[in-house]
Amino acid sequence: MQGAVREAPATDRTIDITTTGRKSGQPRRTEIWFRNAGGRIFITGLPGTRSWLANMRASPEFTFHLKESVKADLPARARIITDEAERRRVLELLLAGTSNTNFEEWVARSPLVEVEFL
């Protein structure tokens, strides 16, 4: 990544992701928020089941579409975080300063993915 594309994950919040449908094999584009914590990029969301997460489990490679400060389509790989201790550490960083009142539910049920750019 170069220039503005390299800087965008530090300031932007909203992206699109394109995953491969686990049943259909077709591309599935979804708007989502992401967070930058210490230079590491994470995708998470409210507790619950997400089709995009199931798609990433089946096929971890996806496209990370920057669309705020710069437009770029970046190939990426998902690392789904399932270890409870790691989930706690990461979510503490991501949720610091928010009005979240149910941290334990986030640890137990929220999607949590670290993005690796290819």
mmCIF file of C-alpha atoms in Angstrom:
data_model
loop_
_atom_site.group_PDB
_atom_site.id
_atom_site.type_symbol
_atom_site.label_atom_id
_atom_site.label_comp_id
_atom_site.label_asym_id
_atom_site.label_seq_id
_atom_site.Cartn_x
_atom_site.Cartn_y
_atom_site.Cartn_z
ATOM 1 C CA MET A 1 0.000 0.000 0.000
ATOM 2 C CA GLN A 2 1.196 3.480 -0.772
ATOM 3 C CA GLY A 3 0.445 7.059 0.259
ATOM 4 C CA ALA A 4 -3.191 7.881 0.950
ATOM 5 C CA VAL A 5 -4.184 4.221 0.720
ATOM 6 C CA ARG A 6 -1.729 3.328 3.500
ATOM 7 C CA GLU A 7 -3.002 6.210 5.673
ATOM 8 C CA ALA A 8 -6.749 5.602 5.175
ATOM 9 C CA PRO A 9 -7.111 2.759 7.715
ATOM 10 C CA ALA A 10 -5.854 5.129 10.422
ATOM 11 C CA THR A 11 -8.674 7.640 9.864
ATOM 12 C CA ASP A 12 -11.534 6.037 7.947
ATOM 13 C CA ARG A 13 -14.270 3.971 9.612
ATOM 14 C CA THR A 14 -16.664 2.722 6.923
ATOM 15 C CA ILE A 15 -15.742 0.267 4.186
ATOM 16 C CA ASP A 16 -17.353 -2.318 1.995
ATOM 17 C CA ILE A 17 -16.161 -5.899 2.036
ATOM 18 C CA THR A 18 -16.712 -8.424 -0.713
ATOM 19 C CA THR A 19 -16.754 -12.023 0.441
ATOM 20 C CA THR A 20 -17.479 -15.191 -1.506
ATOM 21 C CA GLY A 21 -20.886 -16.661 -0.676
ATOM 22 C CA ARG A 22 -20.321 -19.957 1.120
ATOM 23 C CA LYS A 23 -23.316 -21.599 -0.577
ATOM 24 C CA SER A 24 -23.623 -19.715 -3.869
ATOM 25 C CA GLY A 25 -19.966 -19.030 -4.588
ATOM 26 C CA GLN A 26 -21.072 -15.565 -5.737
ATOM 27 C CA PRO A 27 -19.487 -12.296 -4.560
ATOM 28 C CA ARG A 28 -21.358 -10.654 -1.661
ATOM 29 C CA ARG A 29 -20.694 -6.972 -0.945
ATOM 30 C CA THR A 30 -21.500 -5.575 2.506
ATOM 31 C CA GLU A 31 -21.015 -2.137 4.070
ATOM 32 C CA ILE A 32 -19.391 -2.388 7.481
ATOM 33 C CA TRP A 33 -17.358 -0.465 10.038
ATOM 34 C CA PHE A 34 -13.812 -1.345 10.940
ATOM 35 C CA ARG A 35 -11.412 -0.261 13.679
ATOM 36 C CA ASN A 36 -7.693 0.380 13.780
ATOM 37 C CA ALA A 37 -6.069 -0.583 17.082
ATOM 38 C CA GLY A 38 -2.332 -0.119 17.304
ATOM 39 C CA GLY A 39 -1.909 -0.438 13.553
ATOM 40 C CA ARG A 40 -3.908 -3.673 13.422
ATOM 41 C CA ILE A 41 -7.197 -3.622 11.500
ATOM 42 C CA PHE A 42 -10.286 -5.348 12.908
ATOM 43 C CA ILE A 43 -13.843 -5.867 11.728
ATOM 44 C CA THR A 44 -16.441 -6.413 14.429
ATOM 45 C CA GLY A 45 -20.084 -5.686 15.073
ATOM 46 C CA LEU A 46 -22.948 -6.043 17.470
ATOM 47 C CA PRO A 47 -23.403 -9.518 18.935
ATOM 48 C CA GLY A 48 -25.206 -11.904 16.603
ATOM 49 C CA THR A 49 -24.925 -14.124 13.554
ATOM 50 C CA ARG A 50 -23.534 -12.567 10.366
ATOM 51 C CA SER A 51 -23.555 -14.032 6.852
ATOM 52 C CA TRP A 52 -20.335 -12.213 5.986
ATOM 53 C CA LEU A 53 -18.584 -13.956 8.886
ATOM 54 C CA ALA A 54 -19.849 -17.370 7.776
ATOM 55 C CA ASN A 55 -18.575 -16.562 4.283
ATOM 56 C CA MET A 56 -15.140 -15.671 5.710
ATOM 57 C CA ARG A 57 -15.030 -18.943 7.642
ATOM 58 C CA ALA A 58 -15.606 -20.842 4.403
ATOM 59 C CA SER A 59 -13.273 -18.673 2.304
ATOM 60 C CA PRO A 60 -11.052 -16.261 4.266
ATOM 61 C CA GLU A 61 -9.848 -14.219 1.290
ATOM 62 C CA PHE A 62 -11.956 -11.129 0.603
ATOM 63 C CA THR A 63 -11.748 -7.585 -0.772
ATOM 64 C CA PHE A 64 -11.479 -4.605 1.585
ATOM 65 C CA HIS A 65 -12.967 -1.601 -0.257
ATOM 66 C CA LEU A 66 -11.797 1.787 1.013
ATOM 67 C CA LYS A 67 -14.381 4.442 0.163
ATOM 68 C CA GLU A 68 -14.061 7.456 2.462
ATOM 69 C CA SER A 69 -10.802 9.427 2.229
ATOM 70 C CA VAL A 70 -9.594 7.402 -0.760
ATOM 71 C CA LYS A 71 -11.079 4.768 -3.030
ATOM 72 C CA ALA A 72 -9.177 1.493 -3.343
ATOM 73 C CA ASP A 73 -9.905 -2.227 -3.495
ATOM 74 C CA LEU A 74 -7.434 -4.158 -1.360
ATOM 75 C CA PRO A 75 -7.060 -7.936 -1.360
ATOM 76 C CA ALA A 76 -7.166 -9.255 2.196
ATOM 77 C CA ARG A 77 -7.408 -12.372 4.318
ATOM 78 C CA ALA A 78 -9.571 -12.766 7.420
ATOM 79 C CA ARG A 79 -8.240 -14.189 10.655
ATOM 80 C CA ILE A 80 -11.294 -14.947 12.732
ATOM 81 C CA ILE A 81 -10.498 -14.500 16.410
ATOM 82 C CA THR A 82 -12.068 -17.275 18.466
ATOM 83 C CA ASP A 83 -9.741 -17.563 21.486
ATOM 84 C CA GLU A 84 -11.594 -16.032 24.442
ATOM 85 C CA ALA A 85 -8.522 -14.417 26.022
ATOM 86 C CA GLU A 86 -7.524 -12.795 22.732
ATOM 87 C CA ARG A 87 -11.124 -11.681 22.114
ATOM 88 C CA ARG A 88 -11.138 -9.993 25.528
ATOM 89 C CA ARG A 89 -7.859 -8.164 24.883
ATOM 90 C CA VAL A 90 -8.883 -6.965 21.426
ATOM 91 C CA LEU A 91 -12.428 -5.980 22.372
ATOM 92 C CA GLU A 92 -11.168 -4.034 25.395
ATOM 93 C CA LEU A 93 -9.126 -1.929 22.946
ATOM 94 C CA LEU A 94 -11.898 -1.584 20.385
ATOM 95 C CA LEU A 95 -14.660 -0.738 22.855
ATOM 96 C CA ALA A 96 -12.663 1.632 25.094
ATOM 97 C CA GLY A 97 -14.461 4.942 25.376
ATOM 98 C CA THR A 98 -17.782 3.611 24.062
ATOM 99 C CA SER A 99 -21.056 3.375 25.942
ATOM 100 C CA ASN A 100 -21.086 -0.416 25.612
ATOM 101 C CA THR A 101 -22.737 -1.866 28.708
ATOM 102 C CA ASN A 102 -22.571 -5.587 27.965
ATOM 103 C CA PHE A 103 -18.922 -6.453 27.430
ATOM 104 C CA GLU A 104 -19.450 -10.146 28.227
ATOM 105 C CA GLU A 105 -22.023 -10.477 25.437
ATOM 106 C CA TRP A 106 -19.567 -8.887 22.991
ATOM 107 C CA VAL A 107 -16.862 -11.362 24.040
ATOM 108 C CA ALA A 108 -19.248 -14.305 23.680
ATOM 109 C CA ARG A 109 -21.199 -13.391 20.539
ATOM 110 C CA SER A 110 -19.710 -10.576 18.448
ATOM 111 C CA PRO A 111 -17.989 -11.248 15.138
ATOM 112 C CA LEU A 112 -14.295 -10.399 15.446
ATOM 113 C CA VAL A 113 -11.900 -10.568 12.516
ATOM 114 C CA GLU A 114 -8.359 -9.306 12.103
ATOM 115 C CA VAL A 115 -7.613 -8.153 8.560
ATOM 116 C CA GLU A 116 -4.362 -9.162 6.876
ATOM 117 C CA PHE A 117 -3.671 -7.271 3.664
ATOM 118 C CA LEU A 118 -2.169 -9.418 0.913
#
